[in-house]
PDB file of N, CA, C and O in Angstrom:
ATOM      1  N   ARG C   1     -11.893-167.090-166.420  1.00  0.00           N
ATOM      2  CA  ARG C   1     -10.723-167.927-166.215  1.00  0.00           C
ATOM      3  C   ARG C   1      -9.625-167.202-165.443  1.00  0.00           C
ATOM      4  O   ARG C   1      -8.981-167.801-164.595  1.00  0.00           O
ATOM      5  N   GLU C   2      -9.372-165.938-165.816  1.00  0.00           N
ATOM      6  CA  GLU C   2      -8.298-165.210-165.141  1.00  0.00           C
ATOM      7  C   GLU C   2      -8.590-165.045-163.662  1.00  0.00           C
ATOM      8  O   GLU C   2      -7.701-165.164-162.831  1.00  0.00           O
ATOM      9  N   ALA C   3      -9.840-164.761-163.332  1.00  0.00           N
ATOM     10  CA  ALA C   3     -10.213-164.595-161.923  1.00  0.00           C
ATOM     11  C   ALA C   3      -9.926-165.885-161.159  1.00  0.00           C
ATOM     12  O   ALA C   3      -9.342-165.858-160.071  1.00  0.00           O
ATOM     13  N   ALA C   4     -10.323-167.002-161.724  1.00  0.00           N
ATOM     14  CA  ALA C   4     -10.098-168.288-161.060  1.00  0.00           C
ATOM     15  C   ALA C   4      -8.607-168.583-160.923  1.00  0.00           C
ATOM     16  O   ALA C   4      -8.155-169.076-159.893  1.00  0.00           O
ATOM     17  N   ALA C   5      -7.828-168.252-161.949  1.00  0.00           N
ATOM     18  CA  ALA C   5      -6.387-168.489-161.901  1.00  0.00           C
ATOM     19  C   ALA C   5      -5.723-167.664-160.798  1.00  0.00           C
ATOM     20  O   ALA C   5      -4.744-168.077-160.211  1.00  0.00           O
ATOM     21  N   ARG C   6      -6.287-166.493-160.515  1.00  0.00           N
ATOM     22  CA  ARG C   6      -5.745-165.632-159.464  1.00  0.00           C
ATOM     23  C   ARG C   6      -6.365-165.922-158.107  1.00  0.00           C
ATOM     24  O   ARG C   6      -6.015-165.291-157.112  1.00  0.00           O
ATOM     25  N   GLY C   7      -7.330-166.836-158.082  1.00  0.00           N
ATOM     26  CA  GLY C   7      -7.991-167.158-156.829  1.00  0.00           C
ATOM     27  C   GLY C   7      -9.009-166.113-156.421  1.00  0.00           C
ATOM     28  O   GLY C   7      -9.277-165.931-155.233  1.00  0.00           O
ATOM     29  N   LEU C   8      -9.584-165.427-157.398  1.00  0.00           N
ATOM     30  CA  LEU C   8     -10.565-164.378-157.133  1.00  0.00           C
ATOM     31  C   LEU C   8     -11.921-164.751-157.687  1.00  0.00           C
ATOM     32  O   LEU C   8     -12.030-165.523-158.632  1.00  0.00           O
ATOM     33  N   GLY C   9     -12.952-164.145-157.106  1.00  0.00           N
ATOM     34  CA  GLY C   9     -14.284-164.277-157.657  1.00  0.00           C
ATOM     35  C   GLY C   9     -14.458-163.279-158.792  1.00  0.00           C
ATOM     36  O   GLY C   9     -13.670-162.348-158.954  1.00  0.00           O
ATOM     37  N   ALA C  10     -15.501-163.458-159.586  1.00  0.00           N
ATOM     38  CA  ALA C  10     -15.751-162.568-160.721  1.00  0.00           C
ATOM     39  C   ALA C  10     -15.937-161.117-160.268  1.00  0.00           C
ATOM     40  O   ALA C  10     -15.432-160.191-160.907  1.00  0.00           O
ATOM     41  N   ARG C  11     -16.622-160.905-159.173  1.00  0.00           N
ATOM     42  CA  ARG C  11     -16.846-159.546-158.668  1.00  0.00           C
ATOM     43  C   ARG C  11     -15.524-158.865-158.300  1.00  0.00           C
ATOM     44  O   ARG C  11     -15.296-157.702-158.607  1.00  0.00           O
ATOM     45  N   GLN C  12     -14.639-159.605-157.656  1.00  0.00           N
ATOM     46  CA  GLN C  12     -13.340-159.048-157.275  1.00  0.00           C
ATOM     47  C   GLN C  12     -12.512-158.706-158.516  1.00  0.00           C
ATOM     48  O   GLN C  12     -11.861-157.660-158.575  1.00  0.00           O
ATOM     49  N   GLU C  13     -12.535-159.587-159.493  1.00  0.00           N
ATOM     50  CA  GLU C  13     -11.779-159.357-160.723  1.00  0.00           C
ATOM     51  C   GLU C  13     -12.327-158.133-161.465  1.00  0.00           C
ATOM     52  O   GLU C  13     -11.560-157.298-161.951  1.00  0.00           O
ATOM     53  N   LEU C  14     -13.640-158.002-161.506  1.00  0.00           N
ATOM     54  CA  LEU C  14     -14.238-156.841-162.166  1.00  0.00           C
ATOM     55  C   LEU C  14     -13.865-155.544-161.452  1.00  0.00           C
ATOM     56  O   LEU C  14     -13.636-154.510-162.096  1.00  0.00           O
ATOM     57  N   ARG C  15     -13.773-155.583-160.140  1.00  0.00           N
ATOM     58  CA  ARG C  15     -13.370-154.397-159.377  1.00  0.00           C
ATOM     59  C   ARG C  15     -11.948-153.990-159.774  1.00  0.00           C
ATOM     60  O   ARG C  15     -11.671-152.814-159.980  1.00  0.00           O
ATOM     61  N   LEU C  16     -11.059-154.966-159.901  1.00  0.00           N
ATOM     62  CA  LEU C  16      -9.687-154.672-160.311  1.00  0.00           C
ATOM     63  C   LEU C  16      -9.654-154.023-161.697  1.00  0.00           C
ATOM     64  O   LEU C  16      -8.984-153.011-161.909  1.00  0.00           O
ATOM     65  N   TYR C  17     -10.393-154.618-162.645  1.00  0.00           N
ATOM     66  CA  TYR C  17     -10.418-154.081-163.999  1.00  0.00           C
ATOM     67  C   TYR C  17     -11.065-152.699-164.046  1.00  0.00           C
ATOM     68  O   TYR C  17     -10.599-151.824-164.780  1.00  0.00           O
ATOM     69  N   ALA C  18     -12.099-152.484-163.273  1.00  0.00           N
ATOM     70  CA  ALA C  18     -12.773-151.183-163.260  1.00  0.00           C
ATOM     71  C   ALA C  18     -11.843-150.091-162.751  1.00  0.00           C
ATOM     72  O   ALA C  18     -11.713-149.029-163.371  1.00  0.00           O
ATOM     73  N   VAL C  19     -11.191-150.331-161.630  1.00  0.00           N
ATOM     74  CA  VAL C  19     -10.277-149.333-161.061  1.00  0.00           C
ATOM     75  C   VAL C  19      -9.115-149.087-162.016  1.00  0.00           C
ATOM     76  O   VAL C  19      -8.760-147.935-162.312  1.00  0.00           O
ATOM     77  N   HIS C  20      -8.543-150.132-162.537  1.00  0.00           N
ATOM     78  CA  HIS C  20      -7.412-150.009-163.452  1.00  0.00           C
ATOM     79  C   HIS C  20      -7.825-149.224-164.703  1.00  0.00           C
ATOM     80  O   HIS C  20      -7.112-148.314-165.144  1.00  0.00           O
ATOM     81  N   GLY C  21      -8.971-149.565-165.248  1.00  0.00           N
ATOM     82  CA  GLY C  21      -9.459-148.891-166.452  1.00  0.00           C
ATOM     83  C   GLY C  21      -9.761-147.421-166.223  1.00  0.00           C
ATOM     84  O   GLY C  21      -9.452-146.573-167.067  1.00  0.00           O
ATOM     85  N   VAL C  22     -10.372-147.093-165.085  1.00  0.00           N
ATOM     86  CA  VAL C  22     -10.677-145.701-164.776  1.00  0.00           C
ATOM     87  C   VAL C  22      -9.384-144.889-164.692  1.00  0.00           C
ATOM     88  O   VAL C  22      -9.315-143.758-165.192  1.00  0.00           O
ATOM     89  N   LEU C  23      -8.357-145.453-164.088  1.00  0.00           N
ATOM     90  CA  LEU C  23      -7.085-144.736-164.006  1.00  0.00           C
ATOM     91  C   LEU C  23      -6.513-144.469-165.399  1.00  0.00           C
ATOM     92  O   LEU C  23      -5.978-143.391-165.663  1.00  0.00           O
ATOM     93  N   HIS C  24      -6.648-145.432-166.306  1.00  0.00           N
ATOM     94  CA  HIS C  24      -6.213-145.199-167.686  1.00  0.00           C
ATOM     95  C   HIS C  24      -7.055-144.096-168.329  1.00  0.00           C
ATOM     96  O   HIS C  24      -6.517-143.222-169.020  1.00  0.00           O
ATOM     97  N   LEU C  25      -8.348-144.112-168.111  1.00  0.00           N
ATOM     98  CA  LEU C  25      -9.216-143.074-168.675  1.00  0.00           C
ATOM     99  C   LEU C  25      -8.865-141.685-168.140  1.00  0.00           C
ATOM    100  O   LEU C  25      -9.074-140.674-168.829  1.00  0.00           O
ATOM    101  N   LEU C  26      -8.332-141.631-166.932  1.00  0.00           N
ATOM    102  CA  LEU C  26      -7.913-140.366-166.332  1.00  0.00           C
ATOM    103  C   LEU C  26      -6.522-139.933-166.808  1.00  0.00           C
ATOM    104  O   LEU C  26      -6.008-138.903-166.366  1.00  0.00           O
ATOM    105  N   GLY C  27      -5.914-140.725-167.689  1.00  0.00           N
ATOM    106  CA  GLY C  27      -4.638-140.352-168.282  1.00  0.00           C
ATOM    107  C   GLY C  27      -3.418-141.005-167.676  1.00  0.00           C
ATOM    108  O   GLY C  27      -2.293-140.696-168.084  1.00  0.00           O
ATOM    109  N   MET C  28      -3.604-141.888-166.726  1.00  0.00           N
ATOM    110  CA  MET C  28      -2.451-142.564-166.125  1.00  0.00           C
ATOM    111  C   MET C  28      -2.031-143.729-167.025  1.00  0.00           C
ATOM    112  O   MET C  28      -2.862-144.341-167.686  1.00  0.00           O
ATOM    113  N   ASP C  29      -0.717-143.997-167.036  1.00  0.00           N
ATOM    114  CA  ASP C  29      -0.202-145.071-167.895  1.00  0.00           C
ATOM    115  C   ASP C  29       1.007-145.730-167.232  1.00  0.00           C
ATOM    116  O   ASP C  29       2.073-145.130-167.130  1.00  0.00           O
ATOM    117  N   HIS C  30       0.835-146.962-166.807  1.00  0.00           N
ATOM    118  CA  HIS C  30       1.909-147.698-166.140  1.00  0.00           C
ATOM    119  C   HIS C  30       2.970-148.196-167.106  1.00  0.00           C
ATOM    120  O   HIS C  30       4.018-148.660-166.682  1.00  0.00           O
ATOM    121  N   GLU C  31       2.722-148.067-168.402  1.00  0.00           N
ATOM    122  CA  GLU C  31       3.702-148.511-169.391  1.00  0.00           C
ATOM    123  C   GLU C  31       4.554-147.359-169.911  1.00  0.00           C
ATOM    124  O   GLU C  31       5.323-147.534-170.849  1.00  0.00           O
ATOM    125  N   ALA C  32       4.434-146.186-169.304  1.00  0.00           N
ATOM    126  CA  ALA C  32       5.155-144.992-169.759  1.00  0.00           C
ATOM    127  C   ALA C  32       6.376-144.707-168.892  1.00  0.00           C
ATOM    128  O   ALA C  32       6.752-143.559-168.717  1.00  0.00           O
ATOM    129  N   GLY C  33       6.964-145.724-168.339  1.00  0.00           N
ATOM    130  CA  GLY C  33       8.167-145.551-167.535  1.00  0.00           C
ATOM    131  C   GLY C  33       7.952-145.933-166.087  1.00  0.00           C
ATOM    132  O   GLY C  33       6.822-145.988-165.604  1.00  0.00           O
ATOM    133  N   PRO C  34       9.036-146.205-165.378  1.00  0.00           N
ATOM    134  CA  PRO C  34       8.939-146.693-163.998  1.00  0.00           C
ATOM    135  C   PRO C  34       8.298-145.700-163.028  1.00  0.00           C
ATOM    136  O   PRO C  34       7.567-146.100-162.133  1.00  0.00           O
ATOM    137  N   ARG C  35       8.575-144.420-163.203  1.00  0.00           N
ATOM    138  CA  ARG C  35       7.981-143.421-162.288  1.00  0.00           C
ATOM    139  C   ARG C  35       6.465-143.374-162.445  1.00  0.00           C
ATOM    140  O   ARG C  35       5.729-143.405-161.465  1.00  0.00           O
ATOM    141  N   ARG C  36       6.005-143.345-163.691  1.00  0.00           N
ATOM    142  CA  ARG C  36       4.554-143.303-163.918  1.00  0.00           C
ATOM    143  C   ARG C  36       3.895-144.614-163.504  1.00  0.00           C
ATOM    144  O   ARG C  36       2.766-144.614-163.026  1.00  0.00           O
ATOM    145  N   ALA C  37       4.601-145.717-163.659  1.00  0.00           N
ATOM    146  CA  ALA C  37       4.066-147.007-163.212  1.00  0.00           C
ATOM    147  C   ALA C  37       3.889-147.011-161.702  1.00  0.00           C
ATOM    148  O   ALA C  37       2.867-147.468-161.180  1.00  0.00           O
ATOM    149  N   ARG C  38       4.900-146.487-160.991  1.00  0.00           N
ATOM    150  CA  ARG C  38       4.813-146.429-159.531  1.00  0.00           C
ATOM    151  C   ARG C  38       3.661-145.536-159.089  1.00  0.00           C
ATOM    152  O   ARG C  38       2.895-145.896-158.193  1.00  0.00           O
ATOM    153  N   LEU C  39       3.519-144.383-159.729  1.00  0.00           N
ATOM    154  CA  LEU C  39       2.424-143.467-159.369  1.00  0.00           C
ATOM    155  C   LEU C  39       1.060-144.109-159.610  1.00  0.00           C
ATOM    156  O   LEU C  39       0.155-143.995-158.784  1.00  0.00           O
ATOM    157  N   MET C  40       0.918-144.776-160.748  1.00  0.00           N
ATOM    158  CA  MET C  40      -0.365-145.412-161.051  1.00  0.00           C
ATOM    159  C   MET C  40      -0.635-146.565-160.091  1.00  0.00           C
ATOM    160  O   MET C  40      -1.766-146.751-159.634  1.00  0.00           O
ATOM    161  N   ALA C  41       0.394-147.340-159.762  1.00  0.00           N
ATOM    162  CA  ALA C  41       0.222-148.455-158.828  1.00  0.00           C
ATOM    163  C   ALA C  41      -0.216-147.945-157.460  1.00  0.00           C
ATOM    164  O   ALA C  41      -1.101-148.528-156.821  1.00  0.00           O
ATOM    165  N   GLU C  42       0.394-146.847-157.014  1.00  0.00           N
ATOM    166  CA  GLU C  42       0.020-146.268-155.718  1.00  0.00           C
ATOM    167  C   GLU C  42      -1.430-145.789-155.727  1.00  0.00           C
ATOM    168  O   GLU C  42      -2.171-146.024-154.767  1.00  0.00           O
ATOM    169  N   GLU C  43      -1.833-145.132-156.794  1.00  0.00           N
ATOM    170  CA  GLU C  43      -3.208-144.646-156.889  1.00  0.00           C
ATOM    171  C   GLU C  43      -4.189-145.813-156.980  1.00  0.00           C
ATOM    172  O   GLU C  43      -5.267-145.797-156.376  1.00  0.00           O
ATOM    173  N   GLU C  44      -3.818-146.841-157.720  1.00  0.00           N
ATOM    174  CA  GLU C  44      -4.655-148.032-157.840  1.00  0.00           C
ATOM    175  C   GLU C  44      -4.883-148.653-156.457  1.00  0.00           C
ATOM    176  O   GLU C  44      -6.018-148.970-156.085  1.00  0.00           O
ATOM    177  N   GLN C  45      -3.812-148.802-155.677  1.00  0.00           N
ATOM    178  CA  GLN C  45      -3.940-149.377-154.333  1.00  0.00           C
ATOM    179  C   GLN C  45      -4.790-148.491-153.433  1.00  0.00           C
ATOM    180  O   GLN C  45      -5.610-148.991-152.658  1.00  0.00           O
ATOM    181  N   ARG C  46      -4.621-147.184-153.536  1.00  0.00           N
ATOM    182  CA  ARG C  46      -5.399-146.260-152.709  1.00  0.00           C
ATOM    183  C   ARG C  46      -6.888-146.411-153.002  1.00  0.00           C
ATOM    184  O   ARG C  46      -7.707-146.524-152.087  1.00  0.00           O
ATOM    185  N   LEU C  47      -7.236-146.433-154.275  1.00  0.00           N
ATOM    186  CA  LEU C  47      -8.646-146.573-154.646  1.00  0.00           C
ATOM    187  C   LEU C  47      -9.207-147.930-154.222  1.00  0.00           C
ATOM    188  O   LEU C  47     -10.339-148.013-153.738  1.00  0.00           O
ATOM    189  N   LEU C  48      -8.436-148.977-154.410  1.00  0.00           N
ATOM    190  CA  LEU C  48      -8.903-150.302-154.015  1.00  0.00           C
ATOM    191  C   LEU C  48      -9.136-150.384-152.512  1.00  0.00           C
ATOM    192  O   LEU C  48     -10.120-150.977-152.068  1.00  0.00           O
ATOM    193  N   ARG C  49      -8.238-149.774-151.734  1.00  0.00           N
ATOM    194  CA  ARG C  49      -8.440-149.746-150.273  1.00  0.00           C
ATOM    195  C   ARG C  49      -9.730-149.010-149.917  1.00  0.00           C
ATOM    196  O   ARG C  49     -10.466-149.437-149.029  1.00  0.00           O
ATOM    197  N   GLN C  50     -10.002-147.914-150.608  1.00  0.00           N
ATOM    198  CA  GLN C  50     -11.238-147.163-150.350  1.00  0.00           C
ATOM    199  C   GLN C  50     -12.475-148.001-150.658  1.00  0.00           C
ATOM    200  O   GLN C  50     -13.527-147.803-150.053  1.00  0.00           O
ATOM    201  N   LEU C  51     -12.335-148.935-151.590  1.00  0.00           N
ATOM    202  CA  LEU C  51     -13.446-149.824-151.950  1.00  0.00           C
ATOM    203  C   LEU C  51     -13.495-151.076-151.067  1.00  0.00           C
ATOM    204  O   LEU C  51     -14.306-151.960-151.294  1.00  0.00           O
ATOM    205  N   GLY C  52     -12.591-151.137-150.091  1.00  0.00           N
ATOM    206  CA  GLY C  52     -12.598-152.275-149.180  1.00  0.00           C
ATOM    207  C   GLY C  52     -11.808-153.473-149.657  1.00  0.00           C
ATOM    208  O   GLY C  52     -11.974-154.575-149.147  1.00  0.00           O
ATOM    209  N   TRP C  53     -10.936-153.275-150.630  1.00  0.00           N
ATOM    210  CA  TRP C  53     -10.135-154.365-151.169  1.00  0.00           C
ATOM    211  C   TRP C  53      -8.807-154.418-150.447  1.00  0.00           C
ATOM    212  O   TRP C  53      -8.053-153.445-150.440  1.00  0.00           O
ATOM    213  N   ALA C  54      -8.465-155.554-149.865  1.00  0.00           N
ATOM    214  CA  ALA C  54      -7.216-155.693-149.123  1.00  0.00           C
ATOM    215  C   ALA C  54      -6.096-156.264-149.992  1.00  0.00           C
ATOM    216  O   ALA C  54      -4.949-156.225-149.607  1.00  0.00           O
ATOM    217  N   GLY C  55      -6.446-156.788-151.156  1.00  0.00           N
ATOM    218  CA  GLY C  55      -5.445-157.422-152.011  1.00  0.00           C
ATOM    219  C   GLY C  55      -4.683-156.447-152.877  1.00  0.00           C
ATOM    220  O   GLY C  55      -4.918-155.246-152.852  1.00  0.00           O
ATOM    221  N   ALA C  56      -3.740-156.982-153.638  1.00  0.00           N
ATOM    222  CA  ALA C  56      -2.913-156.178-154.526  1.00  0.00           C
ATOM    223  C   ALA C  56      -3.684-155.804-155.782  1.00  0.00           C
ATOM    224  O   ALA C  56      -4.551-156.540-156.246  1.00  0.00           O
ATOM    225  N   GLY C  57      -3.329-154.656-156.342  1.00  0.00           N
ATOM    226  CA  GLY C  57      -3.910-154.212-157.606  1.00  0.00           C
ATOM    227  C   GLY C  57      -3.270-154.926-158.780  1.00  0.00           C
ATOM    228  O   GLY C  57      -2.326-155.706-158.626  1.00  0.00           O
ATOM    229  N   MET C  58      -3.761-154.629-159.966  1.00  0.00           N
ATOM    230  CA  MET C  58      -3.260-155.301-161.162  1.00  0.00           C
ATOM    231  C   MET C  58      -1.790-154.991-161.422  1.00  0.00           C
ATOM    232  O   MET C  58      -1.020-155.867-161.806  1.00  0.00           O
ATOM    233  N   ILE C  59      -1.384-153.740-161.212  1.00  0.00           N
ATOM    234  CA  ILE C  59      -0.005-153.359-161.483  1.00  0.00           C
ATOM    235  C   ILE C  59       0.931-154.044-160.487  1.00  0.00           C
ATOM    236  O   ILE C  59       1.974-154.589-160.874  1.00  0.00           O
ATOM    237  N   SER C  60       0.556-154.045-159.231  1.00  0.00           N
ATOM    238  CA  SER C  60       1.380-154.698-158.208  1.00  0.00           C
ATOM    239  C   SER C  60       1.491-156.192-158.461  1.00  0.00           C
ATOM    240  O   SER C  60       2.563-156.779-158.310  1.00  0.00           O
ATOM    241  N   ARG C  61       0.389-156.805-158.862  1.00  0.00           N
ATOM    242  CA  ARG C  61       0.411-158.248-159.159  1.00  0.00           C
ATOM    243  C   ARG C  61       1.326-158.537-160.341  1.00  0.00           C
ATOM    244  O   ARG C  61       2.097-159.495-160.325  1.00  0.00           O
ATOM    245  N   ALA C  62       1.233-157.697-161.383  1.00  0.00           N
ATOM    246  CA  ALA C  62       2.063-157.903-162.574  1.00  0.00           C
ATOM    247  C   ALA C  62       3.544-157.735-162.229  1.00  0.00           C
ATOM    248  O   ALA C  62       4.381-158.502-162.697  1.00  0.00           O
ATOM    249  N   ALA C  63       3.862-156.726-161.424  1.00  0.00           N
ATOM    250  CA  ALA C  63       5.253-156.497-161.031  1.00  0.00           C
ATOM    251  C   ALA C  63       5.783-157.670-160.220  1.00  0.00           C
ATOM    252  O   ALA C  63       6.923-158.111-160.419  1.00  0.00           O
ATOM    253  N   ALA C  64       4.974-158.189-159.310  1.00  0.00           N
ATOM    254  CA  ALA C  64       5.391-159.324-158.490  1.00  0.00           C
ATOM    255  C   ALA C  64       5.605-160.565-159.355  1.00  0.00           C
ATOM    256  O   ALA C  64       6.582-161.299-159.166  1.00  0.00           O
ATOM    257  N   ALA C  65       4.712-160.779-160.320  1.00  0.00           N
ATOM    258  CA  ALA C  65       4.845-161.934-161.208  1.00  0.00           C
ATOM    259  C   ALA C  65       6.089-161.808-162.075  1.00  0.00           C
ATOM    260  O   ALA C  65       6.807-162.787-162.295  1.00  0.00           O
ATOM    261  N   ALA C  66       6.383-160.592-162.546  1.00  0.00           N
ATOM    262  CA  ALA C  66       7.576-160.374-163.365  1.00  0.00           C
ATOM    263  C   ALA C  66       8.834-160.618-162.542  1.00  0.00           C
ATOM    264  O   ALA C  66       9.783-161.245-163.015  1.00  0.00           O
ATOM    265  N   ALA C  67       8.844-160.132-161.314  1.00  0.00           N
ATOM    266  CA  ALA C  67      10.006-160.334-160.442  1.00  0.00           C
ATOM    267  C   ALA C  67      10.198-161.812-160.148  1.00  0.00           C
ATOM    268  O   ALA C  67      11.332-162.309-160.130  1.00  0.00           O
ATOM    269  N   GLU C  68       9.111-162.517-159.940  1.00  0.00           N
ATOM    270  CA  GLU C  68       9.193-163.957-159.679  1.00  0.00           C
ATOM    271  C   GLU C  68       9.751-164.681-160.895  1.00  0.00           C
ATOM    272  O   GLU C  68      10.578-165.575-160.777  1.00  0.00           O
ATOM    273  N   GLY C  69       9.318-164.274-162.077  1.00  0.00           N
ATOM    274  CA  GLY C  69       9.822-164.882-163.308  1.00  0.00           C
ATOM    275  C   GLY C  69      11.296-164.622-163.510  1.00  0.00           C
ATOM    276  O   GLY C  69      12.042-165.493-163.965  1.00  0.00           O
ATOM    277  N   GLU C  70      11.761-163.414-163.158  1.00  0.00           N
ATOM    278  CA  GLU C  70      13.182-163.092-163.270  1.00  0.00           C
ATOM    279  C   GLU C  70      14.007-163.950-162.323  1.00  0.00           C
ATOM    280  O   GLU C  70      15.093-164.395-162.671  1.00  0.00           O
ATOM    281  N   GLU C  71      13.475-164.183-161.115  1.00  0.00           N
ATOM    282  CA  GLU C  71      14.180-165.025-160.156  1.00  0.00           C
ATOM    283  C   GLU C  71      14.291-166.451-160.679  1.00  0.00           C
ATOM    284  O   GLU C  71      15.331-167.087-160.553  1.00  0.00           O
ATOM    285  N   GLU C  72      13.215-166.943-161.283  1.00  0.00           N
ATOM    286  CA  GLU C  72      13.230-168.297-161.829  1.00  0.00           C
ATOM    287  C   GLU C  72      14.218-168.386-162.982  1.00  0.00           C
ATOM    288  O   GLU C  72      14.964-169.351-163.096  1.00  0.00           O
ATOM    289  N   ASP C  73      14.241-167.351-163.862  1.00  0.00           N
ATOM    290  CA  ASP C  73      15.171-167.342-164.990  1.00  0.00           C
ATOM    291  C   ASP C  73      16.617-167.335-164.504  1.00  0.00           C
ATOM    292  O   ASP C  73      17.469-168.024-165.051  1.00  0.00           O
ATOM    293  N   ALA C  74      16.904-166.571-163.473  1.00  0.00           N
ATOM    294  CA  ALA C  74      18.263-166.503-162.926  1.00  0.00           C
ATOM    295  C   ALA C  74      18.678-167.840-162.332  1.00  0.00           C
ATOM    296  O   ALA C  74      19.826-168.255-162.460  1.00  0.00           O
ATOM    297  N   GLY C  75      17.757-168.535-161.722  1.00  0.00           N
ATOM    298  CA  GLY C  75      18.048-169.826-161.112  1.00  0.00           C
ATOM    299  C   GLY C  75      18.299-170.925-162.127  1.00  0.00           C
ATOM    300  O   GLY C  75      19.038-171.862-161.881  1.00  0.00           O
ATOM    301  N   GLU C  76      17.716-170.806-163.322  1.00  0.00           N
ATOM    302  CA  GLU C  76      17.873-171.841-164.345  1.00  0.00           C
ATOM    303  C   GLU C  76      19.305-171.939-164.853  1.00  0.00           C
ATOM    304  O   GLU C  76      19.776-173.002-165.164  1.00  0.00           O
ATOM    305  N   GLY C  77      20.003-170.805-164.927  1.00  0.00           N
ATOM    306  CA  GLY C  77      21.358-170.830-165.457  1.00  0.00           C
ATOM    307  C   GLY C  77      22.424-170.995-164.386  1.00  0.00           C
ATOM    308  O   GLY C  77      23.602-170.935-164.686  1.00  0.00           O
ATOM    309  N   ALA C  78      22.043-171.199-163.156  1.00  0.00           N
ATOM    310  CA  ALA C  78      22.999-171.227-162.046  1.00  0.00           C
ATOM    311  C   ALA C  78      24.019-172.354-162.172  1.00  0.00           C
ATOM    312  O   ALA C  78      25.172-172.190-161.836  1.00  0.00           O
ATOM    313  N   GLY C  79      23.623-173.507-162.642  1.00  0.00           N
ATOM    314  CA  GLY C  79      24.532-174.636-162.698  1.00  0.00           C
ATOM    315  C   GLY C  79      25.220-174.810-164.031  1.00  0.00           C
ATOM    316  O   GLY C  79      25.983-175.733-164.235  1.00  0.00           O
ATOM    317  N   GLU C  80      24.936-173.914-164.982  1.00  0.00           N
ATOM    318  CA  GLU C  80      25.493-174.055-166.314  1.00  0.00           C
ATOM    319  C   GLU C  80      26.816-173.323-166.425  1.00  0.00           C
ATOM    320  O   GLU C  80      27.083-172.365-165.735  1.00  0.00           O
ATOM    321  N   GLY C  81      27.663-173.737-167.378  1.00  0.00           N
ATOM    322  CA  GLY C  81      28.818-172.944-167.668  1.00  0.00           C
ATOM    323  C   GLY C  81      30.039-173.681-167.649  1.00  0.00           C
ATOM    324  O   GLY C  81      31.095-173.628-167.669  1.00  0.00           O
TER     325      GLY C  81
END
């Protein structure tokens, strides 16, 4: 379901999870602060590019979705007050 929601095939989604999981197994943690998140996101993108993936990694997608949600939240209160 998640792959379809993101517009990806199962193989593409598995590649994202595999790369992301391997980075965690190597000790990287995107939830341990913004600097470590940035480092892990950069490494995730580097590995995905080496595998021929042109799309965003899981961390980049999550950050973009969070930023989009913040923009929507800010817009909801614009006319109130």
